[in-house]
């Protein structure tokens, strides 16, 4: 909104109006504004929830190994995150940009889905919340919508590569007439095209075209590849949002991990939207993806601001309203910038949390069939295993992995998971050069 106003004022020579054409200016402004909104709105949201007695008991002191009793803590703090993201995005973003539209729709859709789940838990006093099948349908639906928009939109295109020779970007097509910072003539190597290519980490020629997987289908390979892409988008959105949801089990855990992941995605989105960086790194140039940088800066600022209240001991929990939204934003961003195959590295913590739950269920059921009670981990999701004492284990069950022997404090587990995510984010970034 403000972008269009100041670009209009620029025509009249209004001092400072030209700043709004710089993505760095709008992105940093979005970061600052989201921080301010989350800090201001968060305090008022918490007071309102407490005044209406809209709180929950996350766990009692007899369950926590350190005797910490959390009573009267408001949930649905994801509303703070969503508001802090959307306001800067709407004010500072280019609202006609297809990628920004997708991110806003994703945020609202998954935010509403999570809100329904939290509402049923807290107001209808149903601990199960929204039935799992409805939650899955909601996640699958937004994945389908995102995939179909990227399939159908004429604006969702890429330039596979851009070559700069002698300070000039060279093409076999035409000159665009754009000017770079060094007064160079910028010419795209090829016109933007619809593409099903994605980045494979650690490979020199690191672009995989999904059409190659269906080359055996002849003239139908393109249609089959697009169908596969839509299904893959559905899987990614569902998997990452569920992974974030499982990771939201300790104060500050999910918010901190997601902020770090957001920084890495912001860097990837920025270099993908910059001609010279895309050329230097030999990656796909994605016109229009710079608006994702504005959105992600708002995302990062909202999460850091939320941590002010969610850090141990938490004054508010994000609930499914926040965790489902966060995971969806991460998954959709990766798909848009064609870096979805980097998610197992970047979101390694989410991945391990999800796998730990699946392995625990499989191992327990296989033991039940044999008439024995067994567990693979002390508790799942895996972060709970680190704060579980030996005395809290079921003496009638056998445990395959009984580590660590002692219980770590919640804040220590959270910080160590943050450090792990920071390392994974660094590895994700350096995959741009290590091939």
Coordinates of C-alpha atoms in Angstrom, one line a residue:
X1 CA 0.0 0.0 0.0
X2 CA 2.6 2.5 1.1
X3 CA 4.9 1.3 -1.7
X4 CA 2.4 2.5 -4.4
X5 CA 1.7 5.8 -2.6
X6 CA 5.4 6.8 -2.4
X7 CA 6.2 5.6 -5.9
X8 CA 3.4 7.9 -7.0
X9 CA 4.8 10.8 -5.0
X10 CA 8.2 10.1 -6.5
X11 CA 6.9 11.5 -9.8
X12 CA 6.5 14.9 -8.2
X13 CA 10.1 14.9 -6.8
X14 CA 9.1 14.4 -3.2
X15 CA 12.3 13.9 -1.2
X16 CA 12.9 10.4 0.0
X17 CA 10.2 8.8 -2.1
X18 CA 12.8 6.9 -4.2
X19 CA 13.8 4.9 -1.1
X20 CA 10.7 2.8 -1.5
X21 CA 12.1 1.3 -4.7
X22 CA 14.9 -0.3 -2.7
X23 CA 14.1 -3.8 -1.5
X24 CA 16.6 -3.5 1.4
X25 CA 14.8 -0.4 2.7
X26 CA 11.3 -2.0 2.7
X27 CA 12.6 -5.3 4.1
X28 CA 14.4 -3.7 7.1
X29 CA 11.4 -1.4 7.7
X30 CA 9.2 -4.5 7.7
X31 CA 11.5 -6.1 10.2
X32 CA 11.4 -3.1 12.5
X33 CA 7.6 -2.6 12.2
X34 CA 6.8 -6.2 12.9
X35 CA 9.0 -6.2 16.0
X36 CA 7.2 -3.1 17.2
X37 CA 3.8 -4.5 16.5
X38 CA 4.5 -7.8 18.2
X39 CA 5.9 -6.1 21.3
X40 CA 3.0 -3.6 21.6
X41 CA 0.2 -5.9 20.5
X42 CA 1.6 -8.9 22.4
X43 CA 1.4 -7.2 25.8
X44 CA -2.2 -6.1 25.2
X45 CA -3.2 -9.5 23.9
X46 CA -1.9 -11.3 27.0
X47 CA -3.7 -8.8 29.3
X48 CA -6.9 -9.3 27.4
X49 CA -6.8 -13.1 27.5
X50 CA -6.0 -13.1 31.2
X51 CA -8.8 -10.6 31.9
X52 CA -11.3 -12.9 30.2
X53 CA -9.7 -15.9 31.9
X54 CA -9.0 -17.4 28.5
X55 CA -5.9 -19.4 29.7
X56 CA -4.8 -23.0 29.7
X57 CA -2.6 -25.3 31.9
X58 CA 0.1 -26.7 29.6
X59 CA 1.5 -29.1 32.2
X60 CA 1.5 -29.5 36.0
X61 CA 4.5 -29.5 38.3
X62 CA 4.3 -33.2 38.9
X63 CA 5.0 -33.9 35.2
X64 CA 7.8 -31.4 34.8
X65 CA 11.1 -32.8 36.2
X66 CA 12.1 -29.5 37.6
X67 CA 8.7 -28.8 39.3
X68 CA 7.7 -25.9 37.0
X69 CA 3.9 -25.4 37.1
X70 CA 2.5 -23.4 34.2
X71 CA -1.0 -22.2 35.1
X72 CA -3.0 -19.4 33.7
X73 CA -0.9 -18.9 30.5
X74 CA -2.9 -17.7 27.5
X75 CA -2.7 -19.7 24.3
X76 CA -3.5 -18.7 20.7
X77 CA -0.5 -16.3 20.8
X78 CA -0.1 -17.2 17.1
X79 CA -2.6 -14.3 16.6
X80 CA 0.2 -12.0 17.7
X81 CA 2.5 -13.5 15.1
X82 CA 0.0 -13.3 12.3
X83 CA -1.0 -9.7 12.9
X84 CA 2.7 -8.7 13.1
X85 CA 3.4 -10.4 9.8
X86 CA 0.4 -9.2 7.8
X87 CA 0.4 -5.5 8.8
X88 CA 4.0 -4.8 7.5
X89 CA 3.4 -7.1 4.5
X90 CA 0.3 -5.2 3.5
X91 CA 1.8 -1.8 4.1
X92 CA 5.2 -2.3 2.6
X93 CA 4.8 -5.0 0.0
X94 CA 3.8 -4.8 -3.7
X95 CA 0.3 -6.2 -3.4
X96 CA 0.1 -7.1 -7.1
X97 CA 3.0 -9.5 -6.7
X98 CA 1.8 -13.1 -7.1
X99 CA 4.3 -14.4 -4.6
X100 CA 3.3 -12.0 -1.9
X101 CA -0.4 -12.8 -2.6
X102 CA 0.4 -16.5 -2.1
X103 CA 2.1 -15.9 1.2
X104 CA -0.8 -13.8 2.5
X105 CA -3.3 -16.4 1.5
X106 CA -1.2 -19.1 3.1
X107 CA -0.9 -17.1 6.4
X108 CA -4.6 -16.4 6.6
X109 CA -5.7 -20.0 5.7
X110 CA -3.4 -21.9 8.1
X111 CA -3.9 -19.2 10.8
X112 CA -7.6 -19.8 10.6
X113 CA -7.2 -23.6 10.6
X114 CA -5.0 -23.4 13.7
X115 CA -7.4 -20.9 15.4
X116 CA -10.2 -23.4 15.0
X117 CA -8.1 -26.1 16.7
X118 CA -7.2 -23.8 19.6
X119 CA -10.7 -22.5 19.9
X120 CA -12.1 -26.0 20.3
X121 CA -9.4 -26.9 22.8
X122 CA -9.7 -23.8 25.0
X123 CA -13.3 -22.7 24.6
X124 CA -15.1 -25.9 24.0
X125 CA -12.8 -27.7 26.6
X126 CA -12.1 -30.5 24.1
X127 CA -8.5 -31.5 24.6
X128 CA -8.4 -33.3 21.2
X129 CA -9.1 -30.0 19.4
X130 CA -10.1 -30.0 15.7
X131 CA -10.4 -33.6 14.4
X132 CA -7.2 -34.7 12.7
X133 CA -9.0 -35.4 9.4
X134 CA -10.2 -31.8 9.2
X135 CA -6.8 -30.5 10.0
X136 CA -5.2 -32.6 7.2
X137 CA -7.9 -31.5 4.7
X138 CA -7.1 -27.9 5.5
X139 CA -3.4 -28.4 5.0
X140 CA -3.9 -30.4 1.8
X141 CA -6.3 -27.7 0.5
X142 CA -3.8 -24.8 0.9
X143 CA -1.1 -27.0 -0.6
X144 CA -3.3 -27.7 -3.6
X145 CA -4.2 -24.0 -3.9
X146 CA -0.5 -22.9 -3.9
X147 CA 0.5 -25.6 -6.4
X148 CA -2.3 -24.7 -8.8
X149 CA -1.6 -21.0 -8.6
X150 CA 2.1 -21.6 -9.4
X151 CA 1.0 -23.8 -12.2
X152 CA -1.5 -21.4 -13.7
X153 CA -0.1 -17.9 -13.0
X154 CA 1.7 -16.3 -15.9
X155 CA 3.8 -14.3 -13.4
X156 CA 5.3 -17.4 -11.7
X157 CA 8.3 -17.8 -14.0
X158 CA 12.1 -18.1 -13.8
X159 CA 15.2 -17.4 -15.7
X160 CA 17.3 -20.5 -15.3
X161 CA 20.5 -18.6 -15.3
X162 CA 22.0 -15.2 -16.1
X163 CA 25.5 -14.7 -17.4
X164 CA 27.5 -11.5 -16.9
X165 CA 30.4 -10.9 -19.3
X166 CA 32.6 -7.7 -19.2
X167 CA 30.2 -6.0 -16.8
X168 CA 27.3 -6.6 -19.1
X169 CA 24.6 -9.2 -18.9
X170 CA 24.4 -10.9 -22.3
X171 CA 21.5 -12.5 -24.0
X172 CA 20.5 -14.0 -27.3
X173 CA 17.0 -12.5 -27.0
X174 CA 16.8 -8.8 -26.4
X175 CA 18.0 -5.9 -24.3
X176 CA 15.8 -4.9 -21.5
X177 CA 17.2 -1.4 -21.1
X178 CA 17.5 -1.8 -17.3
X179 CA 20.4 -0.1 -15.6
X180 CA 22.6 -1.6 -12.9
X181 CA 24.4 0.1 -10.1
X182 CA 27.5 0.5 -12.3
X183 CA 25.5 1.9 -15.2
X184 CA 25.7 -1.4 -17.0
X185 CA 23.1 -2.4 -19.6
X186 CA 21.3 -5.4 -18.1
X187 CA 20.1 -8.0 -20.6
X188 CA 18.5 -11.3 -19.6
X189 CA 20.1 -14.4 -21.0
X190 CA 16.6 -15.8 -21.7
X191 CA 13.1 -14.7 -21.3
X192 CA 11.3 -15.9 -18.1
X193 CA 9.6 -19.2 -18.6
X194 CA 7.4 -21.6 -16.7
X195 CA 9.7 -24.2 -15.2
X196 CA 9.6 -27.3 -13.1
X197 CA 13.3 -27.1 -12.2
X198 CA 14.4 -27.2 -8.6
X199 CA 17.8 -27.1 -6.8
X200 CA 19.5 -30.3 -5.7
X201 CA 22.1 -29.6 -3.0
X202 CA 25.8 -30.5 -3.3
X203 CA 25.6 -31.3 -7.1
X204 CA 27.6 -29.2 -9.6
X205 CA 24.8 -29.2 -12.2
X206 CA 22.4 -28.8 -9.4
X207 CA 19.1 -28.3 -11.2
X208 CA 16.6 -31.1 -11.5
X209 CA 13.7 -30.8 -13.9
X210 CA 10.7 -32.8 -12.7
X211 CA 9.8 -33.5 -16.3
X212 CA 12.9 -35.7 -16.6
X213 CA 11.3 -38.1 -14.1
X214 CA 8.4 -38.6 -16.5
X215 CA 10.3 -38.7 -19.8
X216 CA 9.0 -42.2 -20.4
X217 CA 5.5 -40.7 -20.8
X218 CA 6.5 -38.9 -24.0
X219 CA 4.2 -36.0 -24.9
X220 CA 2.4 -36.3 -21.5
X221 CA 5.5 -35.8 -19.5
X222 CA 4.9 -32.1 -18.9
X223 CA 1.4 -32.7 -17.6
X224 CA 2.5 -35.5 -15.4
X225 CA 5.4 -33.4 -14.0
X226 CA 3.0 -30.6 -13.1
X227 CA 0.6 -33.0 -11.3
X228 CA 3.6 -34.4 -9.4
X229 CA 4.7 -30.8 -8.5
X230 CA 1.2 -30.0 -7.1
X231 CA 1.2 -33.2 -5.1
X232 CA 4.8 -32.5 -3.9
X233 CA 3.6 -29.0 -2.8
X234 CA 0.8 -30.5 -0.8
X235 CA 3.1 -32.9 0.9
X236 CA 5.7 -30.2 1.7
X237 CA 3.1 -27.8 3.2
X238 CA 1.5 -30.6 5.3
X239 CA 4.8 -32.1 6.5
X240 CA 6.5 -28.8 7.4
X241 CA 3.4 -27.4 9.2
X242 CA 3.0 -30.6 11.2
X243 CA 6.7 -30.6 12.0
X244 CA 6.5 -27.1 13.3
X245 CA 3.5 -28.0 15.3
X246 CA 5.3 -30.9 16.9
X247 CA 8.3 -28.7 17.7
X248 CA 6.1 -26.3 19.6
X249 CA 6.5 -28.1 22.9
X250 CA 8.9 -25.9 24.9
X251 CA 9.0 -22.2 25.6
X252 CA 10.6 -20.4 22.7
X253 CA 11.5 -23.6 20.9
X254 CA 9.4 -23.2 17.7
X255 CA 9.6 -19.5 17.5
X256 CA 13.4 -19.4 17.8
X257 CA 14.0 -22.3 15.3
X258 CA 11.6 -20.7 12.8
X259 CA 13.2 -17.3 13.0
X260 CA 16.6 -18.8 12.2
X261 CA 15.0 -20.7 9.3
X262 CA 13.3 -17.5 8.1
X263 CA 16.7 -15.8 7.9
X264 CA 18.1 -18.5 5.8
X265 CA 15.1 -18.5 3.5
X266 CA 15.3 -14.7 3.3
X267 CA 18.9 -14.9 2.1
X268 CA 18.0 -17.6 -0.5
X269 CA 15.1 -15.5 -1.7
X270 CA 17.2 -12.3 -2.0
X271 CA 20.0 -13.9 -4.1
X272 CA 17.4 -15.6 -6.3
X273 CA 15.8 -12.2 -7.0
X274 CA 19.1 -10.4 -7.7
X275 CA 20.6 -10.6 -11.2
X276 CA 24.2 -10.3 -10.3
X277 CA 24.1 -12.7 -7.3
X278 CA 22.1 -15.2 -9.3
X279 CA 24.7 -15.0 -12.0
X280 CA 27.6 -15.3 -9.6
X281 CA 26.1 -18.3 -7.7
X282 CA 24.8 -19.9 -10.9
X283 CA 21.3 -20.3 -9.6
X284 CA 17.9 -19.7 -11.0
X285 CA 16.9 -16.0 -11.2
X286 CA 13.3 -15.7 -10.1
X287 CA 11.8 -12.3 -11.1
X288 CA 9.5 -10.9 -8.4
X289 CA 10.8 -13.0 -5.6
X290 CA 12.3 -10.0 -3.9
X291 CA 8.8 -9.4 -2.3
X292 CA 9.4 -12.6 -0.4
X293 CA 12.3 -10.8 1.3
X294 CA 9.9 -8.1 2.6
X295 CA 7.5 -10.8 3.8
X296 CA 10.2 -12.9 5.5
X297 CA 11.6 -9.9 7.3
X298 CA 8.2 -9.3 8.7
X299 CA 8.0 -13.0 9.6
X300 CA 11.4 -12.9 11.4
X301 CA 10.5 -9.7 13.2
X302 CA 7.2 -11.1 14.4
X303 CA 8.8 -14.2 15.7
X304 CA 11.6 -12.4 17.6
X305 CA 9.0 -10.0 19.1
X306 CA 6.9 -13.0 20.1
X307 CA 9.9 -14.5 21.8
X308 CA 9.9 -11.5 24.2
X309 CA 6.8 -13.1 25.7
X310 CA 7.3 -16.7 24.8
X311 CA 10.8 -17.2 26.1
X312 CA 11.2 -19.3 29.3
X313 CA 9.1 -18.9 31.4
X314 CA 6.4 -18.3 28.8
X315 CA 3.8 -15.6 29.3
X316 CA 1.9 -16.8 26.2
X317 CA 1.9 -20.0 24.0
X318 CA 1.5 -19.7 20.2
X319 CA -0.8 -22.7 20.0
X320 CA -1.7 -24.3 16.6
X321 CA -2.7 -20.8 15.4
X322 CA 1.0 -20.0 15.3
X323 CA 2.7 -23.3 14.7
X324 CA 0.7 -24.4 11.7
X325 CA 1.0 -20.9 10.1
X326 CA 4.8 -20.8 10.7
X327 CA 5.3 -24.2 9.1
X328 CA 3.1 -23.4 6.1
X329 CA 5.0 -20.1 5.5
X330 CA 8.3 -22.0 5.5
X331 CA 7.2 -24.7 3.2
X332 CA 5.5 -22.4 0.7
X333 CA 8.5 -20.1 0.5
X334 CA 10.8 -22.9 -0.2
X335 CA 8.6 -24.1 -3.1
X336 CA 8.3 -20.6 -4.6
X337 CA 12.1 -20.1 -4.7
X338 CA 12.6 -23.7 -6.1
X339 CA 14.6 -24.8 -3.0
X340 CA 12.1 -27.3 -1.6
X341 CA 14.8 -30.1 -1.7
X342 CA 16.8 -28.1 0.8
X343 CA 14.1 -28.4 3.4
X344 CA 15.3 -31.7 5.0
X345 CA 18.6 -29.9 5.8
X346 CA 17.2 -26.5 6.7
X347 CA 14.2 -27.9 8.7
X348 CA 16.2 -30.8 10.1
X349 CA 14.8 -30.2 13.6
X350 CA 11.2 -30.3 12.3
X351 CA 12.1 -33.4 10.3
X352 CA 13.6 -35.3 13.3
X353 CA 10.7 -34.3 15.5
X354 CA 8.2 -35.8 13.0
X355 CA 10.3 -38.9 12.4
X356 CA 10.7 -39.5 16.1
X357 CA 6.9 -39.6 16.6
X358 CA 6.4 -42.0 13.7
X359 CA 9.2 -44.3 14.9
X360 CA 7.9 -44.3 18.4
X361 CA 4.4 -45.3 17.2
X362 CA 5.7 -48.0 14.9
X363 CA 8.0 -49.5 17.5
X364 CA 5.4 -49.5 20.2
X365 CA 2.8 -51.2 18.0
X366 CA 5.2 -53.8 16.8
X367 CA 5.9 -54.6 20.4
X368 CA 2.2 -54.8 21.3
X369 CA 1.7 -57.4 18.5
X370 CA 4.4 -59.5 20.2
X371 CA 2.9 -59.0 23.6
X372 CA 5.6 -56.8 25.0
X373 CA 5.6 -53.1 26.0
X374 CA 8.5 -51.2 24.4
X375 CA 9.5 -47.7 23.4
X376 CA 12.2 -46.5 21.0
X377 CA 12.7 -43.2 22.9
X378 CA 12.0 -42.0 26.4
X379 CA 9.4 -39.7 25.0
X380 CA 8.4 -38.1 21.8
X381 CA 8.5 -35.6 20.1
X382 CA 12.2 -36.0 20.6
X383 CA 12.7 -32.8 22.5
X384 CA 10.7 -34.3 25.4
X385 CA 13.2 -37.2 25.7
X386 CA 15.8 -34.7 26.8
X387 CA 13.8 -33.4 29.8
X388 CA 12.6 -36.8 31.0
X389 CA 14.1 -38.3 34.1
X390 CA 14.8 -42.0 34.6
X391 CA 12.3 -42.0 37.5
X392 CA 9.5 -40.8 35.1
X393 CA 9.9 -43.8 32.7
X394 CA 7.4 -46.6 32.7
X395 CA 9.1 -49.5 34.6
X396 CA 7.0 -52.0 32.7
X397 CA 8.4 -50.9 29.3
X398 CA 11.8 -51.5 27.7
X399 CA 13.5 -48.5 26.0
X400 CA 15.7 -48.9 23.0
X401 CA 17.4 -45.5 23.3
X402 CA 17.6 -44.4 26.9
X403 CA 19.6 -41.2 26.4
X404 CA 20.3 -38.8 28.0
X405 CA 20.4 -40.5 31.4
X406 CA 19.6 -37.3 33.2
X407 CA 17.0 -34.6 32.5
X408 CA 18.1 -31.3 30.8
X409 CA 16.3 -28.1 31.8
X410 CA 13.8 -26.9 29.3
X411 CA 15.8 -23.7 28.5
X412 CA 18.9 -25.8 27.8
X413 CA 17.1 -28.1 25.4
X414 CA 15.6 -25.0 23.6
X415 CA 19.0 -23.3 23.3
X416 CA 20.7 -26.4 22.0
X417 CA 18.0 -27.0 19.4
X418 CA 18.4 -23.4 18.3
X419 CA 22.2 -23.9 17.9
X420 CA 21.5 -27.1 15.9
X421 CA 19.1 -25.1 13.6
X422 CA 21.7 -22.4 13.2
X423 CA 24.2 -24.9 12.0
X424 CA 21.7 -26.5 9.6
X425 CA 20.9 -23.0 8.3
X426 CA 24.6 -22.3 7.6
X427 CA 24.9 -25.6 5.8
X428 CA 21.9 -24.8 3.7
X429 CA 23.4 -21.5 2.6
X430 CA 26.8 -22.9 1.8
X431 CA 25.2 -25.5 -0.5
X432 CA 25.0 -22.6 -3.0
X433 CA 28.8 -22.9 -3.3
X434 CA 29.6 -26.5 -2.3
X435 CA 28.8 -28.6 -5.3

